[in-house]
Every structure is written in structure tokens, then in C-alpha cells.
């Protein structure tokens, strides 16, 4: 106890500095660290393939898949982990994932075509999301699992199968709007799925159309961190599953969707300190940390802090597979306190999960050239990157970790008051990050800046050729021995050929 | 001691001197202000009553409902008081994290509304803040809603000024150091003010914080404090951060060495107190007095404690028991492969024991099996000899892992026990016969 206190006092000076210049070091896979330390390769790729550049590490997905599968194994659970296609457009990641046992969750016709092209067979693909007739028809014709969202889709599927004479379509039924039991939630409306109130009508329909559908079970999906609605949703879906069994249907799975949190920040104390300083800055007790003092969702009202952040929590004690494990081990009051995993395993019900963010954790970074360093009108240090906000941000959610700066030459200009990264659009609001970060030195023309862990909803989710600026190339990197990298254009990466030692 | 009303029992809590052998300080007398002795069990009893005391008759007459931003001790005390006066309460809160406290509040009859929100919220424009939501409800229907607002109500620090602080000064005259966990910050604000005025103008007040991602019941992190309208940073000489795991260790110290059956937040205050004072103690030339607040009781934190310090609940494994069995399992000796299982059953007439949960057993099981869920099974087999030793036993679980171990163990005790290879899943996949034990409604299914 005393030791910790003394250490605390001794580092008081450095703590003062770290409060003035708070950092959020990104959590980073060691291989990404080794790549960024290889300046020659970093600049060869960025200079040769252009800025911005998304660098994908396809083999890292094998680690996250294995960790999720361990959660199943440790609980004697059957079923499937579905890799979610939508967080990025990388082909190499899908090809790599296709060589494992995971399924693939697609949400458009284009994604379905890409999935088939990446080596996934129809047996393990499921189609989610709102569906136009082309998407629905291709799904039915390929015999993939359709996650039915509404009665129109039901009717269209029946009509499609009558026309094509196809076998039964495998379906899941997506539910939403669950009752939360004695704990009330402020109502949040939803777009996707059937209302759980319509479940009896859905079951009647399924019984009536037994010959048209191979009904696999119910599905739902919540955002990351939505811990308190999940248990009641799981309970409701399980109860409906048993109801279906009694009605003579043969559901065999429960799909609890995704929403497993990702840890972006390396250090809890750093993350907490940054947020404390951000809030203090909104209240005016320290120099601002945000562009035009916009507060990232926080505001000052009658001397008090109000609002909610427009970024995700970046530090979690239990992230990814551990988050799933905690959800599965949570006792369900409606089932005598048995856990979800126990009810599923006991009743031979398979578990489907769709980890979007969590499965591509540490699978990509985004690199950019620095065009120049300059001052803003009010004297803030700007660093102008050769990328724009469509190359990084999505869902209005900010990536809060500090980018890693790779200097081409030995840097000289200290970045004492921090820097803000802005983009290459001729628009006054093209901010790459709306908050200040504090690198040791100001990045200069020709330097490289790397945003870490951008594979999910960041690197290419909302990219456009706005103002005819470049769209980022994707390059797949494979580490053959520590520090030894081979690179491929993302869609030319072929893990099977590599395995077979066939020279491309 | 006779009281007319339970609210008369709020306050005048004891001040317990912690034995020097327990805290290890040489020059400081350390006292625990036992707020856990309040009738509803926490320091929040004082503010709950103080905030509604003057208005409760009017609240009742107007048929108003009390809304508050809490699902913890404040909620509990408010609900207890509201019950006595025949008033309804509705508690609006961000996600409650101590299930048992929430359950007690529900049991007492409160309605709880949880708001999603906080930093995981996807819509930055969503005003999902309990304080904001209640304020809006008050605005929408001022006649029906009464909002005490513990985070902004000046009656919160004021009651601690008038009672908690006064009691401490009356008992000790002079106090040099004062420690408390920071939630609304009302207790440390009000009590410290009184102690400074009447006991010692140079009082050192230290606030105890939780690390942000590390939840301590009723305590906030420094950045969350900006959201409390009462928080005054200048009121404190210093702050100490503590971690929930080590707070439980400190709590257990209070429990075991001093007999104070308090909760983890009190442990956090004790830990912060000792951390701060251990540094000062050796340099002191005169005796000093310190007080920390024991804010509530241990009972409702059992699950919380178990999550963080499971070893406190670990029972010693009995030698020779199933739970301590760790020998290698020889498949050929103890597993009946599913391919031959039907013939094997016909030939040996075993007792078939399905160790899955009862719900699963009733939905679908192997014909003529009995059901002993594995939690019960493990207890039975470790505590007794529940089966004949001359008749074969076939054990069935979901995938055959658990029962293979059971069978191997039972064979060491001379049972003719075997496991169904691959469990009921393999049985079903091989299209063997399954029966429903009960047709119709199954309990647990609504």
C-alpha cells in the first residue's frame, strides 16, 4: 500500500505532464508493431500504392475466431460463429475466414456475391438485413440461410420457391421489441425484425408453411454494451423456441447476434485520464481538447456537464470472446437461474453468434501520408493528411486512440500543445479526428500516420471518391517470420495457394 | 429505547474506534462512523428522509409520485419511506450494477426504469441521461412528479452538515482527517464543513474515487463527478483512487479484524484512509484523529464480491470426492458408444440417469431415464451412495464430456457406471428414440 503511494508521489511531476498532454495509446497486435517499426516497408507500400492505404492482417482473424470457438468448447455448445461481412470490404479476411469453420453473415446482394467468391459455400452463409427482390432471390436460389425480417419477405420467399421449384429455404426469424419484464426501459424504437408481439402470428404462419421453410430458429441483435436488454431477449426467444417445438416445428438454433465490445485503448488509466480531461475542458477548467470546443457530444449547461459521448467506450476489462462468455454465463430468471449456455447445451439447441467488430479486432490499420503541418486561424497546430473523413469515420463514431506517427526523417518540431488531424477535402469540416492528440513531435510533410484497429466500420465503411480524391487501396500483409512480411493486394491474397506453396 | 416512527431512528450512528492492531497506525486514532447502523442500512437514509420530510404529506395529498435517479441505497431508503406514507416511487437510473440491491428495491415495491445510454449509445443526440429524463418528466407533468434530485439538492449536504458532521464533532471535538467515498459528494461536503467550523479549521478532507471502468457501488469516478451538481473540488485536500478488488480485501479486513459487516464501498474508504495515513503516520510528533465513513452493509453485495474474489467462497475439496477427481479417463472402460447403446441397454437393463436440467429432460430424453441435474448429482455422489453397486448405470449429459468423468470416478468407487458416448446429442443425431416426459405446459415457460 505505502509503496504504491510513494510511487504515486514521485511521479507527480510526470502525472502533471500527462494530464496536460493526455494520451490514449492504442492497443496493438505485436505484429502490427513490428510492421510499423519497419520504416522501409511502411514507406515503400504507402509511396507505391498511394495514400490512404488500408493494411489488412488476414491471419489475425484466425486468433479471434479461435477464441470465440473456445467459448463454445468450454461450455459444450454446438452451433456456429458467423463472421459478419459488413464492417469492411476486405476480400483477404473473408478468404482467410473461409478456411475455418465459421459461417458468414451478409447483408446485401453484393456482399453475398463477394462471400461466394471468397470461398464460402452456401451451407454456411446467412443473409440478414433489409432485402430487395434481387438479394432475396439470389439467397433463395443459392440455398443460403435467410434471416426473415417481415411478412413481405415470407410471402416473396414462398412465391420464389413456387417459381423455381427449389427445396425448402432455411430461415431464421428476426425478432425485436422485447418486453423487459419488471425493469422498464425508456422506449427505443427499432427498424429491423418482427415485433415480438407478432411472434404468435409468425408461429402460426410457420406451422401453416411447414413445407416451404426449414425453420432453424429465432434471431435478434443488439449493439455493443447493451447488457440489460439481452437476457430478456434470450429468455423470450427460448420460450418461443419451446413453444415452436410443442407446435410440431423443429427449430434447432438460437441466434443472439453480435455486439461484443472491443478494446481499442491499451491502458485503462490513460483512457480514463483522457476522458476526465475532455470533460474538464468542456467545463472550461483546462484548455480545449476538441475542434471548436465541440465537446464530442458533451456540453456545459448551467455549470454542469450534459450530453453523451459520440464515441465508444475504448477500454473494457472483458472484450470480445470474454464479453460473449459473460453473456452466456449470465443466469436467466425465467429458467430457474440456469445460464443461457446451460439451457442451450441441455436442450441441444445450437448457438449462432455474429460478432462484427470483435471478430476483426486487430485485423487492419489505416495509413496516410502527411501533406503538411500548418496552423489554424486560432493558432492550433494542424496536421493535414492525404486522406479524408470518409476513409476513417463511420456511424459518426470517433476513433479516439492516438495515431502512430512514422517519421521519414529525424523529427525536430516538438508537439507540445498537441495536434489535430485534418483531411484533404476542400471543405472546412473535414476533420479526421475532432479531438487533440499529443505526439512527441509534429508530423511533417511525407511522414506517415497510422490509425490502429480500423477493420470494423472505420477503414472503408463509408469511403467515397468525394471531390475525386483517392479511395484507399487495401493490402494484405502476412508475417512469415517475426518482422518478415510479404504483401499482396487484398483481393490477390490467396491463403490456399500460399499453403500449397504455389508461386502466384 | 422506544421510537414512534422508523424515520426517528435515522442518524445518531455510533463511532467505533478501530483497534491499532487492526489498522497498524502508531500516532493516529482511527474511528469508523457506522452509517450502516441507520434503519434501512446505509448513509443514504439521512438524505432520503431529509429531501422528502417537509413535503411528504403534500406529496401524498397531491397524489404525486417520487422520481429519483438511483437504484441503490437512496432508492432503497426512499422506497421504504414512501411505503410508510402510502406514496409511489419510480426510480430512473442508468444500468444498475448491483443486482441484489435492485431486487430489494423491486421487492419493496418500486418501479424501476433503466435508461440505456452512457458511452455505448449509438445516437449522440439521444438525451439518455436519467437526470435529464426526470427533469423532462417534471416539466411535462409538474403536478404528478416529485423529484428530490439527490445529485443537486442542497438538502443533501445540508443534512450531513446538521447531523453527520455535528455528531462527529460532538463525539470527538477535534478531527484532523476525514475520509469518504464520492457519489453525490453530499456526505463529505456537508460533514466536512461542520467539522471545519467547529472541530478544526485545518481539517484534511480526502475523497475516495473508483477507477472509471472499475465499478464501486455508490462511488463515481472523477470525471463522473462533473455530472453531480454538488461536487466542489476545492472542498477536498486530496483524492485517492482505489480498485474494487482491493477494496473488497480491505472490507474483509474490517469484517474479520473489527467485526464490521460492511459493504465494499466502506472497504474502499478504509483502504483509501490507510493508504493516505500510512505515509503521514511515521512523521507525526503529536496524536491525530481520523474518521472514515462506513456507508452500508455487506449483505446485498455477496454476488458482487463473489465475482471479484471467488476464493472467499471456495470450499475445501474433500479428498476422494468427485469434485477433486482428476484422473485420466479411459474411454474404453467407461463409455458406451452411441452405435451400440440401444443393444447395450437392452442387454444390461441399466438405470439411465439424464443429468441435464429438468426442463431439457421433460422436453426430450432417452426412454425410461430418470433425471438428476448435475448440480444435484455431484452433491449426491459426493455425500452418499445413492445407487446400487450391482446394477449398471448409464449416465447421459449433452455431449458426453461431463458424464465420462462421472463414470470414471464412480468406477473407482465400484459402481458399474458408464457414460453415453457423445451424450444425448449423438443419440439424437443417430436418430435413436427420444421421448417427451411431459406433454403440455412446462414450468419456466411462459
Tab-separated table of N, CA, C and O in Angstrom, chain B residues 39 55 63 94 98 120 130 146 163 166 170 177 195 198 206 244 283 286 299 334-335 337 359 378 421 434 440:
chain	number	residue	atom	x	y	z
B	39	UNK	N	-31.533	2.764	9.936
B	39	UNK	CA	-32.550	1.697	9.910
B	39	UNK	C	-32.677	0.958	8.582
B	39	UNK	O	-32.935	-0.228	8.580
B	55	UNK	N	-42.087	17.656	2.683
B	55	UNK	CA	-43.113	17.673	1.634
B	55	UNK	C	-43.974	16.420	1.583
B	55	UNK	O	-44.906	16.350	0.786
B	63	UNK	N	-51.198	13.306	-4.578
B	63	UNK	CA	-51.108	12.058	-5.341
B	63	UNK	C	-49.894	12.028	-6.259
B	63	UNK	O	-49.923	11.419	-7.334
B	94	UNK	N	-29.349	4.875	-14.815
B	94	UNK	CA	-28.517	4.203	-15.803
B	94	UNK	C	-28.415	2.763	-15.327
B	94	UNK	O	-28.840	2.436	-14.245
B	98	UNK	N	-25.624	-3.515	-9.208
B	98	UNK	CA	-25.702	-4.466	-8.110
B	98	UNK	C	-27.113	-5.059	-8.113
B	98	UNK	O	-28.066	-4.450	-7.661
B	120	UNK	N	-21.927	3.834	-24.563
B	120	UNK	CA	-22.091	2.844	-25.619
B	120	UNK	C	-23.246	3.209	-26.539
B	120	UNK	O	-23.566	2.493	-27.463
B	130	UNK	N	-30.431	10.010	-16.971
B	130	UNK	CA	-31.557	9.925	-16.030
B	130	UNK	C	-31.973	11.288	-15.493
B	130	UNK	O	-33.159	11.604	-15.426
B	146	UNK	N	-42.697	14.322	-8.272
B	146	UNK	CA	-41.881	14.993	-7.263
B	146	UNK	C	-40.475	14.448	-7.392
B	146	UNK	O	-40.245	13.238	-7.333
B	163	UNK	N	-26.419	16.989	10.847
B	163	UNK	CA	-26.404	15.776	11.683
B	163	UNK	C	-25.061	15.044	11.651
B	163	UNK	O	-24.341	15.044	12.649
B	166	UNK	N	-22.137	17.160	12.779
B	166	UNK	CA	-22.339	17.564	14.174
B	166	UNK	C	-22.082	16.392	15.112
B	166	UNK	O	-21.409	16.541	16.140
B	170	UNK	N	-19.347	16.440	18.022
B	170	UNK	CA	-19.802	16.262	19.403
B	170	UNK	C	-19.075	15.108	20.081
B	170	UNK	O	-18.723	15.176	21.247
B	177	UNK	N	-8.362	14.310	10.130
B	177	UNK	CA	-8.510	13.758	8.781
B	177	UNK	C	-9.892	13.154	8.631
B	177	UNK	O	-10.371	12.445	9.506
B	195	UNK	N	-17.296	19.996	10.486
B	195	UNK	CA	-16.089	19.677	11.264
B	195	UNK	C	-15.092	20.829	11.182
B	195	UNK	O	-14.459	21.197	12.174
B	198	UNK	N	-16.412	23.703	13.485
B	198	UNK	CA	-16.488	23.522	14.937
B	198	UNK	C	-15.370	22.680	15.507
B	198	UNK	O	-15.129	22.716	16.717
B	206	UNK	N	-10.368	13.970	2.449
B	206	UNK	CA	-9.885	13.185	1.314
B	206	UNK	C	-11.058	12.428	0.683
B	206	UNK	O	-11.802	11.719	1.368
B	244	UNK	N	-11.695	-2.057	-7.149
B	244	UNK	CA	-12.763	-2.764	-6.433
B	244	UNK	C	-12.271	-4.049	-5.764
B	244	UNK	O	-12.696	-4.391	-4.665
B	283	UNK	N	5.737	10.375	10.443
B	283	UNK	CA	6.322	11.712	10.631
B	283	UNK	C	5.626	12.524	11.718
B	283	UNK	O	6.054	13.625	12.030
B	286	UNK	N	2.687	14.507	17.199
B	286	UNK	CA	1.589	14.506	18.172
B	286	UNK	C	0.461	13.616	17.679
B	286	UNK	O	0.369	13.329	16.494
B	299	UNK	N	-24.573	-7.425	3.216
B	299	UNK	CA	-25.454	-8.494	2.729
B	299	UNK	C	-25.720	-8.458	1.228
B	299	UNK	O	-25.652	-9.472	0.541
B	334	UNK	N	-15.153	-46.791	-19.711
B	334	UNK	CA	-16.305	-46.143	-19.072
B	334	UNK	C	-17.295	-45.502	-20.045
B	334	UNK	O	-18.253	-44.872	-19.613
B	335	UNK	N	-17.074	-45.639	-21.371
B	335	UNK	CA	-18.001	-45.027	-22.313
B	335	UNK	C	-18.698	-46.095	-23.164
B	335	UNK	O	-18.054	-47.000	-23.681
B	337	UNK	N	-20.371	-46.499	-26.577
B	337	UNK	CA	-20.536	-45.740	-27.823
B	337	UNK	C	-21.992	-45.743	-28.258
B	337	UNK	O	-22.719	-46.713	-28.041
B	359	UNK	N	-35.839	-29.032	-17.308
B	359	UNK	CA	-36.592	-28.540	-18.463
B	359	UNK	C	-36.236	-29.351	-19.708
B	359	UNK	O	-37.102	-29.832	-20.437
B	378	UNK	N	-23.813	-34.258	-8.436
B	378	UNK	CA	-22.466	-34.147	-7.839
B	378	UNK	C	-22.550	-34.133	-6.323
B	378	UNK	O	-21.742	-34.758	-5.633
B	421	UNK	N	-21.635	-42.300	-24.903
B	421	UNK	CA	-20.663	-41.589	-25.744
B	421	UNK	C	-21.327	-40.530	-26.600
B	421	UNK	O	-22.328	-40.794	-27.254
B	434	UNK	N	-36.353	-40.820	-28.793
B	434	UNK	CA	-36.414	-39.845	-27.702
B	434	UNK	C	-37.862	-39.747	-27.247
B	434	UNK	O	-38.772	-39.900	-28.048
B	440	UNK	N	-47.394	-30.706	-22.890
B	440	UNK	CA	-48.121	-29.518	-22.450
B	440	UNK	C	-47.190	-28.526	-21.793
B	440	UNK	O	-45.983	-28.546	-22.009
